[in-house]
């Protein structure tokens, strides 16, 4: 066979392979599923989470939580089976639907549960029962026996076991909880000790009552202020593009002036100390030699501080000088991000959808966790003699599996939000004619995510889970060992927690850009993360500027919303002259407003980051020539043109310098003796 033909064929295969692997870096219409094995793994994991819920329902844990059970392992309101080794088990409680605690105020604060004996009764006492005669009368009239099952109701007053197997007198009036059929005292004053343990800053019950009364009296104002914070957050997302330039230059000016002022003060202190120290030392050198040494050490310390501050100020000024163009890029990105929210108004609903999804999942997770607390084999507590249900053997690892599910699925929901926003912003950026945008880019992005990229999201969220879980475990260990561990162990734990936190933040940022790359090229998670990382490294200074300046501007926006809401709250709550009555409502409003501002402006931050990645890709693979036209918005195009003008001016300046240097070299006279004869 002809070798030339072989070589030409291999070259053609290489060209075809390169053509196949080359990416156009624009949203693809022809997409394919990415990271399918991870989607299958996540599906299997979710099936396991559902299996845990089904296991708790089948084994009776859910029924024991909802209907309640007594201290002998009997579920209230049902016919029960005999439990081997447990007396008074296997009773028919069909007519006894409520759980009654003999001493409801006996609470274990550490374990957060009632240590009292529990019985199934047919009716909760609605009136206070002061004597055993009252207990007998209640049992005879209502058929609800409040003492242990082996004691006859008509014999309560004369039985010697009444002191240990009957409720503690006086029995407070109670009523059953809705859904969970527990008899709860109407007067919750017996839980004061528990409340004090939970709310440690309250030392006087009257203060607590006044705070709660203030919240109850101001509930309409609190709701109105929360709505105000919501409206302000939505308005700020649109108008921040108009005020970002002012905020950024104010921030830059304050940083520069602050560093110059700090450096000047340090040098002034050093010069003043030298003059005063020399004068003092001349007078008292013979009397107090130690004070002279102290003054000398203080002067050296001030000199070191002043020199360090000077170096820092010089570096800061140089950074501001070289990064001023990149600050202009941040302003342009904020301007375009504001336009994105005008063209894609459904972006403002993303925080609501994400919060609703997280809330529903967390409610489900807590319910299943409570089911697990009443699931398992009956075990007698050696301390109290009461029957409890505990998971033993391999089943005890179900709780750990459930805990991992909390982190992974929560991160998965947040990652779905990031991928949805990234897909919509990518569609907006790479559509030159904004009038031809899809009718609902957000819904189109959601459909692409569900159809093609759930595996990528599952993989990215799992990586975050691998970092977050060890950090949470170390934080738990640190809290458990607080006051017991030595200094080295405490320092090591804090260092590990801090390092894992930093790693988690870096991975979150890289994941977000990887999702944007996936939204553009429909590539797998690892390929997208690598491509995005290369783009970010090539624009490292721009990334640093946008993150530093942009994050601070968004933080100022959060503070603006919180302070505006707090100011409105002070004006509305001013009629309540008691400081304690409107303090708690104001704190609640401020916390809620910060949470709302954080949720909305975090969406704005994602939009800015995705826009920057698209801009970096656009400038790398396009130059504005025919066939390689830019996709960027007009504001970014103006930034590019101004940057090019500055570069051309700098290039002309350098060329003039070179020409002047070359002309000077030509006009230089030749050395004597080198001329021709």
mmCIF file of N, CA and C in Angstrom, residues 26-110:
data_model
loop_
_atom_site.group_PDB
_atom_site.id
_atom_site.type_symbol
_atom_site.label_atom_id
_atom_site.label_comp_id
_atom_site.label_asym_id
_atom_site.label_seq_id
_atom_site.Cartn_x
_atom_site.Cartn_y
_atom_site.Cartn_z
ATOM 1 N N UNK A 26 -19.944 28.746 22.285
ATOM 2 C CA UNK A 26 -21.220 29.444 22.193
ATOM 3 C C UNK A 26 -22.313 28.416 22.479
ATOM 4 N N UNK A 27 -23.499 28.866 22.940
ATOM 5 C CA UNK A 27 -24.536 27.899 23.311
ATOM 6 C C UNK A 27 -24.886 26.971 22.146
ATOM 7 N N UNK A 28 -24.822 25.670 22.395
ATOM 8 C CA UNK A 28 -25.083 24.682 21.367
ATOM 9 C C UNK A 28 -26.562 24.295 21.370
ATOM 10 N N UNK A 29 -27.100 24.141 20.171
ATOM 11 C CA UNK A 29 -28.479 23.671 20.063
ATOM 12 C C UNK A 29 -28.528 22.148 20.150
ATOM 13 N N UNK A 30 -27.507 21.503 19.596
ATOM 14 C CA UNK A 30 -27.443 20.044 19.616
ATOM 15 C C UNK A 30 -26.680 19.610 20.859
ATOM 16 N N UNK A 31 -27.400 19.222 21.900
ATOM 17 C CA UNK A 31 -26.778 18.898 23.180
ATOM 18 C C UNK A 31 -26.845 17.405 23.445
ATOM 19 N N UNK A 32 -26.054 16.994 24.428
ATOM 20 C CA UNK A 32 -26.042 15.599 24.850
ATOM 21 C C UNK A 32 -25.966 15.543 26.366
ATOM 22 N N UNK A 33 -26.336 14.401 26.941
ATOM 23 C CA UNK A 33 -26.311 14.240 28.389
ATOM 24 C C UNK A 33 -24.870 14.247 28.893
ATOM 25 N N UNK A 34 -24.656 14.901 30.005
ATOM 26 C CA UNK A 34 -23.314 14.989 30.586
ATOM 27 C C UNK A 34 -23.302 14.303 31.948
ATOM 28 N N UNK A 35 -22.207 13.598 32.227
ATOM 29 C CA UNK A 35 -21.987 12.923 33.522
ATOM 30 C C UNK A 35 -23.163 12.026 33.889
ATOM 31 N N UNK A 36 -23.559 11.171 32.928
ATOM 32 C CA UNK A 36 -24.699 10.277 33.159
ATOM 33 C C UNK A 36 -24.472 9.318 34.330
ATOM 34 N N UNK A 37 -23.242 8.745 34.522
ATOM 35 C CA UNK A 37 -23.044 7.864 35.702
ATOM 36 C C UNK A 37 -23.323 8.568 37.028
ATOM 37 N N UNK A 38 -22.977 9.840 37.120
ATOM 38 C CA UNK A 38 -23.232 10.566 38.362
ATOM 39 C C UNK A 38 -24.717 10.819 38.559
ATOM 40 N N UNK A 39 -25.447 10.999 37.459
ATOM 41 C CA UNK A 39 -26.897 11.131 37.590
ATOM 42 C C UNK A 39 -27.510 9.835 38.108
ATOM 43 N N UNK A 40 -27.028 8.706 37.593
ATOM 44 C CA UNK A 40 -27.533 7.416 38.071
ATOM 45 C C UNK A 40 -27.165 7.203 39.540
ATOM 46 N N UNK A 41 -25.929 7.588 39.926
ATOM 47 C CA UNK A 41 -25.512 7.446 41.318
ATOM 48 C C UNK A 41 -26.372 8.311 42.234
ATOM 49 N N UNK A 42 -26.644 9.546 41.826
ATOM 50 C CA UNK A 42 -27.471 10.430 42.642
ATOM 51 C C UNK A 42 -28.902 9.900 42.732
ATOM 52 N N UNK A 43 -29.400 9.333 41.637
ATOM 53 C CA UNK A 43 -30.745 8.750 41.663
ATOM 54 C C UNK A 43 -30.809 7.595 42.650
ATOM 55 N N UNK A 44 -29.788 6.720 42.621
ATOM 56 C CA UNK A 44 -29.740 5.595 43.564
ATOM 57 C C UNK A 44 -29.682 6.115 44.997
ATOM 58 N N UNK A 45 -28.887 7.168 45.222
ATOM 59 C CA UNK A 45 -28.785 7.737 46.573
ATOM 60 C C UNK A 45 -30.134 8.277 47.036
ATOM 61 N N UNK A 46 -30.846 8.976 46.158
ATOM 62 C CA UNK A 46 -32.163 9.511 46.532
ATOM 63 C C UNK A 46 -33.162 8.385 46.798
ATOM 64 N N UNK A 47 -33.043 7.299 46.024
ATOM 65 C CA UNK A 47 -33.895 6.134 46.297
ATOM 66 C C UNK A 47 -33.594 5.586 47.687
ATOM 67 N N UNK A 48 -32.304 5.583 48.070
ATOM 68 C CA UNK A 48 -31.942 5.155 49.419
ATOM 69 C C UNK A 48 -32.534 6.061 50.485
ATOM 70 N N UNK A 49 -32.528 7.379 50.227
ATOM 71 C CA UNK A 49 -33.165 8.305 51.175
ATOM 72 C C UNK A 49 -34.652 8.011 51.320
ATOM 73 N N UNK A 50 -35.314 7.742 50.184
ATOM 74 C CA UNK A 50 -36.719 7.376 50.259
ATOM 75 C C UNK A 50 -36.929 6.036 50.946
ATOM 76 N N UNK A 51 -35.963 5.111 50.760
ATOM 77 C CA UNK A 51 -36.049 3.819 51.430
ATOM 78 C C UNK A 51 -35.987 3.942 52.938
ATOM 79 N N UNK A 52 -35.183 4.893 53.434
ATOM 80 C CA UNK A 52 -35.124 5.122 54.884
ATOM 81 C C UNK A 52 -36.484 5.573 55.397
ATOM 82 N N UNK A 53 -37.108 6.485 54.667
ATOM 83 C CA UNK A 53 -38.451 6.944 55.067
ATOM 84 C C UNK A 53 -39.438 5.786 55.059
ATOM 85 N N UNK A 54 -39.393 4.960 54.001
ATOM 86 C CA UNK A 54 -40.284 3.812 53.947
ATOM 87 C C UNK A 54 -40.022 2.821 55.070
ATOM 88 N N UNK A 55 -38.748 2.625 55.419
ATOM 89 C CA UNK A 55 -38.397 1.711 56.512
ATOM 90 C C UNK A 55 -38.985 2.189 57.841
ATOM 91 N N UNK A 56 -38.881 3.505 58.106
ATOM 92 C CA UNK A 56 -39.427 4.026 59.361
ATOM 93 C C UNK A 56 -40.950 3.888 59.414
ATOM 94 N N UNK A 57 -41.615 4.001 58.255
ATOM 95 C CA UNK A 57 -43.073 3.864 58.232
ATOM 96 C C UNK A 57 -43.487 2.409 58.435
ATOM 97 N N UNK A 58 -42.788 1.503 57.738
ATOM 98 C CA UNK A 58 -43.153 0.091 57.823
ATOM 99 C C UNK A 58 -42.896 -0.462 59.217
ATOM 100 N N UNK A 59 -41.788 -0.077 59.843
ATOM 101 C CA UNK A 59 -41.440 -0.619 61.162
ATOM 102 C C UNK A 59 -42.148 0.099 62.300
ATOM 103 N N UNK A 60 -42.982 1.071 62.009
ATOM 104 C CA UNK A 60 -43.789 1.708 63.043
ATOM 105 C C UNK A 60 -43.204 2.951 63.653
ATOM 106 N N UNK A 61 -42.033 3.390 63.207
ATOM 107 C CA UNK A 61 -41.426 4.591 63.781
ATOM 108 C C UNK A 61 -42.250 5.833 63.526
ATOM 109 N N UNK A 62 -42.796 5.959 62.303
ATOM 110 C CA UNK A 62 -43.624 7.119 61.988
ATOM 111 C C UNK A 62 -44.893 7.130 62.825
ATOM 112 N N UNK A 63 -45.511 5.948 62.996
ATOM 113 C CA UNK A 63 -46.736 5.879 63.801
ATOM 114 C C UNK A 63 -46.457 6.215 65.261
ATOM 115 N N UNK A 64 -45.316 5.743 65.779
ATOM 116 C CA UNK A 64 -44.988 6.050 67.176
ATOM 117 C C UNK A 64 -44.745 7.540 67.377
ATOM 118 N N UNK A 65 -44.176 8.204 66.344
ATOM 119 C CA UNK A 65 -43.951 9.642 66.475
ATOM 120 C C UNK A 65 -45.271 10.408 66.428
ATOM 121 N N UNK A 66 -46.140 10.056 65.495
ATOM 122 C CA UNK A 66 -47.380 10.808 65.312
ATOM 123 C C UNK A 66 -48.372 10.499 66.425
ATOM 124 N N UNK A 67 -48.613 9.215 66.676
ATOM 125 C CA UNK A 67 -49.626 8.836 67.667
ATOM 126 C C UNK A 67 -49.081 8.807 69.091
ATOM 127 N N UNK A 68 -47.765 8.671 69.223
ATOM 128 C CA UNK A 68 -47.159 8.611 70.540
ATOM 129 C C UNK A 68 -47.146 7.198 71.094
ATOM 130 N N UNK A 69 -46.258 6.956 72.058
ATOM 131 C CA UNK A 69 -46.189 5.634 72.686
ATOM 132 C C UNK A 69 -45.876 5.811 74.168
ATOM 133 N N UNK A 70 -46.270 4.802 74.956
ATOM 134 C CA UNK A 70 -46.074 4.895 76.400
ATOM 135 C C UNK A 70 -44.716 4.327 76.792
ATOM 136 N N UNK A 71 -44.468 4.289 78.091
ATOM 137 C CA UNK A 71 -43.168 3.842 78.593
ATOM 138 C C UNK A 71 -42.995 2.332 78.551
ATOM 139 N N UNK A 72 -43.985 1.608 78.044
ATOM 140 C CA UNK A 72 -43.901 0.144 77.922
ATOM 141 C C UNK A 72 -43.848 -0.292 76.467
ATOM 142 N N UNK A 73 -43.696 0.673 75.558
ATOM 143 C CA UNK A 73 -43.554 0.342 74.143
ATOM 144 C C UNK A 73 -44.851 0.203 73.391
ATOM 145 N N UNK A 74 -45.979 0.560 73.984
ATOM 146 C CA UNK A 74 -47.276 0.474 73.311
ATOM 147 C C UNK A 74 -47.570 1.766 72.550
ATOM 148 N N UNK A 75 -48.004 1.637 71.305
ATOM 149 C CA UNK A 75 -48.419 2.801 70.526
ATOM 150 C C UNK A 75 -49.853 3.163 70.876
ATOM 151 N N UNK A 76 -50.089 4.433 71.158
ATOM 152 C CA UNK A 76 -51.422 4.883 71.561
ATOM 153 C C UNK A 76 -52.373 4.853 70.365
ATOM 154 N N UNK A 77 -53.640 4.534 70.674
ATOM 155 C CA UNK A 77 -54.664 4.500 69.637
ATOM 156 C C UNK A 77 -54.629 3.271 68.772
ATOM 157 N N UNK A 78 -53.853 2.225 69.152
ATOM 158 C CA UNK A 78 -53.727 1.024 68.330
ATOM 159 C C UNK A 78 -53.703 -0.222 69.212
ATOM 160 N N UNK A 79 -53.952 -1.375 68.573
ATOM 161 C CA UNK A 79 -53.778 -2.663 69.228
ATOM 162 C C UNK A 79 -52.310 -3.065 69.072
ATOM 163 N N UNK A 80 -51.636 -3.388 70.148
ATOM 164 C CA UNK A 80 -50.196 -3.639 70.140
ATOM 165 C C UNK A 80 -49.878 -5.112 70.375
ATOM 166 N N UNK A 81 -48.695 -5.486 69.913
ATOM 167 C CA UNK A 81 -48.204 -6.839 70.115
ATOM 168 C C UNK A 81 -47.276 -6.885 71.323
ATOM 169 N N UNK A 82 -47.208 -8.054 71.945
ATOM 170 C CA UNK A 82 -46.369 -8.239 73.124
ATOM 171 C C UNK A 82 -44.891 -8.104 72.759
ATOM 172 N N UNK A 83 -44.153 -7.331 73.586
ATOM 173 C CA UNK A 83 -42.704 -7.184 73.432
ATOM 174 C C UNK A 83 -42.039 -8.082 74.466
ATOM 175 N N UNK A 84 -41.199 -8.969 74.005
ATOM 176 C CA UNK A 84 -40.573 -9.940 74.898
ATOM 177 C C UNK A 84 -39.714 -9.227 75.942
ATOM 178 N N UNK A 85 -39.958 -9.586 77.218
ATOM 179 C CA UNK A 85 -39.166 -9.047 78.314
ATOM 180 C C UNK A 85 -39.652 -7.717 78.837
ATOM 181 N N UNK A 86 -40.710 -7.148 78.260
ATOM 182 C CA UNK A 86 -41.233 -5.853 78.701
ATOM 183 C C UNK A 86 -42.642 -6.075 79.252
ATOM 184 N N UNK A 87 -42.815 -5.819 80.526
ATOM 185 C CA UNK A 87 -44.119 -6.005 81.141
ATOM 186 C C UNK A 87 -45.079 -4.893 80.698
ATOM 187 N N UNK A 88 -46.362 -5.214 80.778
ATOM 188 C CA UNK A 88 -47.444 -4.289 80.395
ATOM 189 C C UNK A 88 -47.360 -3.854 78.933
ATOM 190 N N UNK A 89 -46.625 -4.619 78.108
ATOM 191 C CA UNK A 89 -46.627 -4.349 76.668
ATOM 192 C C UNK A 89 -47.679 -5.225 75.996
ATOM 193 N N UNK A 90 -48.004 -4.925 74.761
ATOM 194 C CA UNK A 90 -49.012 -5.686 74.034
ATOM 195 C C UNK A 90 -50.433 -5.347 74.423
ATOM 196 N N UNK A 91 -50.699 -4.158 74.975
ATOM 197 C CA UNK A 91 -52.040 -3.760 75.401
ATOM 198 C C UNK A 91 -52.837 -3.193 74.230
ATOM 199 N N UNK A 92 -54.141 -3.266 74.360
ATOM 200 C CA UNK A 92 -55.043 -2.698 73.356
ATOM 201 C C UNK A 92 -55.369 -1.255 73.751
ATOM 202 N N UNK A 93 -54.784 -0.308 73.014
ATOM 203 C CA UNK A 93 -54.974 1.116 73.313
ATOM 204 C C UNK A 93 -55.847 1.785 72.252
ATOM 205 N N UNK A 94 -56.778 1.040 71.698
ATOM 206 C CA UNK A 94 -57.610 1.613 70.636
ATOM 207 C C UNK A 94 -58.375 2.836 71.126
ATOM 208 N N UNK A 95 -58.834 2.792 72.382
ATOM 209 C CA UNK A 95 -59.604 3.912 72.933
ATOM 210 C C UNK A 95 -58.725 4.934 73.658
ATOM 211 N N UNK A 96 -57.451 4.653 73.802
ATOM 212 C CA UNK A 96 -56.531 5.570 74.494
ATOM 213 C C UNK A 96 -55.624 6.216 73.449
ATOM 214 N N UNK A 97 -56.000 7.396 73.016
ATOM 215 C CA UNK A 97 -55.339 8.031 71.871
ATOM 216 C C UNK A 97 -54.361 9.136 72.238
ATOM 217 N N UNK A 98 -54.224 9.461 73.530
ATOM 218 C CA UNK A 98 -53.374 10.590 73.913
ATOM 219 C C UNK A 98 -52.274 10.115 74.860
ATOM 220 N N UNK A 99 -51.087 10.754 74.728
ATOM 221 C CA UNK A 99 -49.952 10.456 75.598
ATOM 222 C C UNK A 99 -49.976 11.431 76.766
ATOM 223 N N UNK A 100 -49.915 10.868 77.973
ATOM 224 C CA UNK A 100 -49.945 11.685 79.185
ATOM 225 C C UNK A 100 -48.671 11.423 79.987
ATOM 226 N N UNK A 101 -47.944 12.505 80.355
ATOM 227 C CA UNK A 101 -46.703 12.395 81.130
ATOM 228 C C UNK A 101 -47.017 12.630 82.603
ATOM 229 N N UNK A 102 -46.524 11.714 83.444
ATOM 230 C CA UNK A 102 -46.785 11.849 84.878
ATOM 231 C C UNK A 102 -46.124 13.085 85.462
ATOM 232 N N UNK A 103 -44.957 13.453 84.942
ATOM 233 C CA UNK A 103 -44.251 14.658 85.398
ATOM 234 C C UNK A 103 -43.738 15.405 84.174
ATOM 235 N N UNK A 104 -44.589 16.179 83.501
ATOM 236 C CA UNK A 104 -44.189 16.807 82.231
ATOM 237 C C UNK A 104 -43.080 17.830 82.363
ATOM 238 N N UNK A 105 -42.817 18.288 83.587
ATOM 239 C CA UNK A 105 -41.775 19.300 83.772
ATOM 240 C C UNK A 105 -40.401 18.695 84.012
ATOM 241 N N UNK A 106 -40.306 17.370 84.066
ATOM 242 C CA UNK A 106 -39.026 16.697 84.287
ATOM 243 C C UNK A 106 -38.334 16.553 82.937
ATOM 244 N N UNK A 107 -37.551 17.580 82.578
ATOM 245 C CA UNK A 107 -36.951 17.652 81.242
ATOM 246 C C UNK A 107 -35.443 17.496 81.349
ATOM 247 N N UNK A 108 -34.887 16.627 80.508
ATOM 248 C CA UNK A 108 -33.441 16.486 80.387
ATOM 249 C C UNK A 108 -32.960 17.514 79.360
ATOM 250 N N UNK A 109 -32.328 18.573 79.865
ATOM 251 C CA UNK A 109 -31.946 19.680 78.979
ATOM 252 C C UNK A 109 -30.882 19.248 77.979
ATOM 253 N N UNK A 110 -29.955 18.382 78.413
ATOM 254 C CA UNK A 110 -28.869 17.950 77.530
ATOM 255 C C UNK A 110 -29.419 17.106 76.382
#
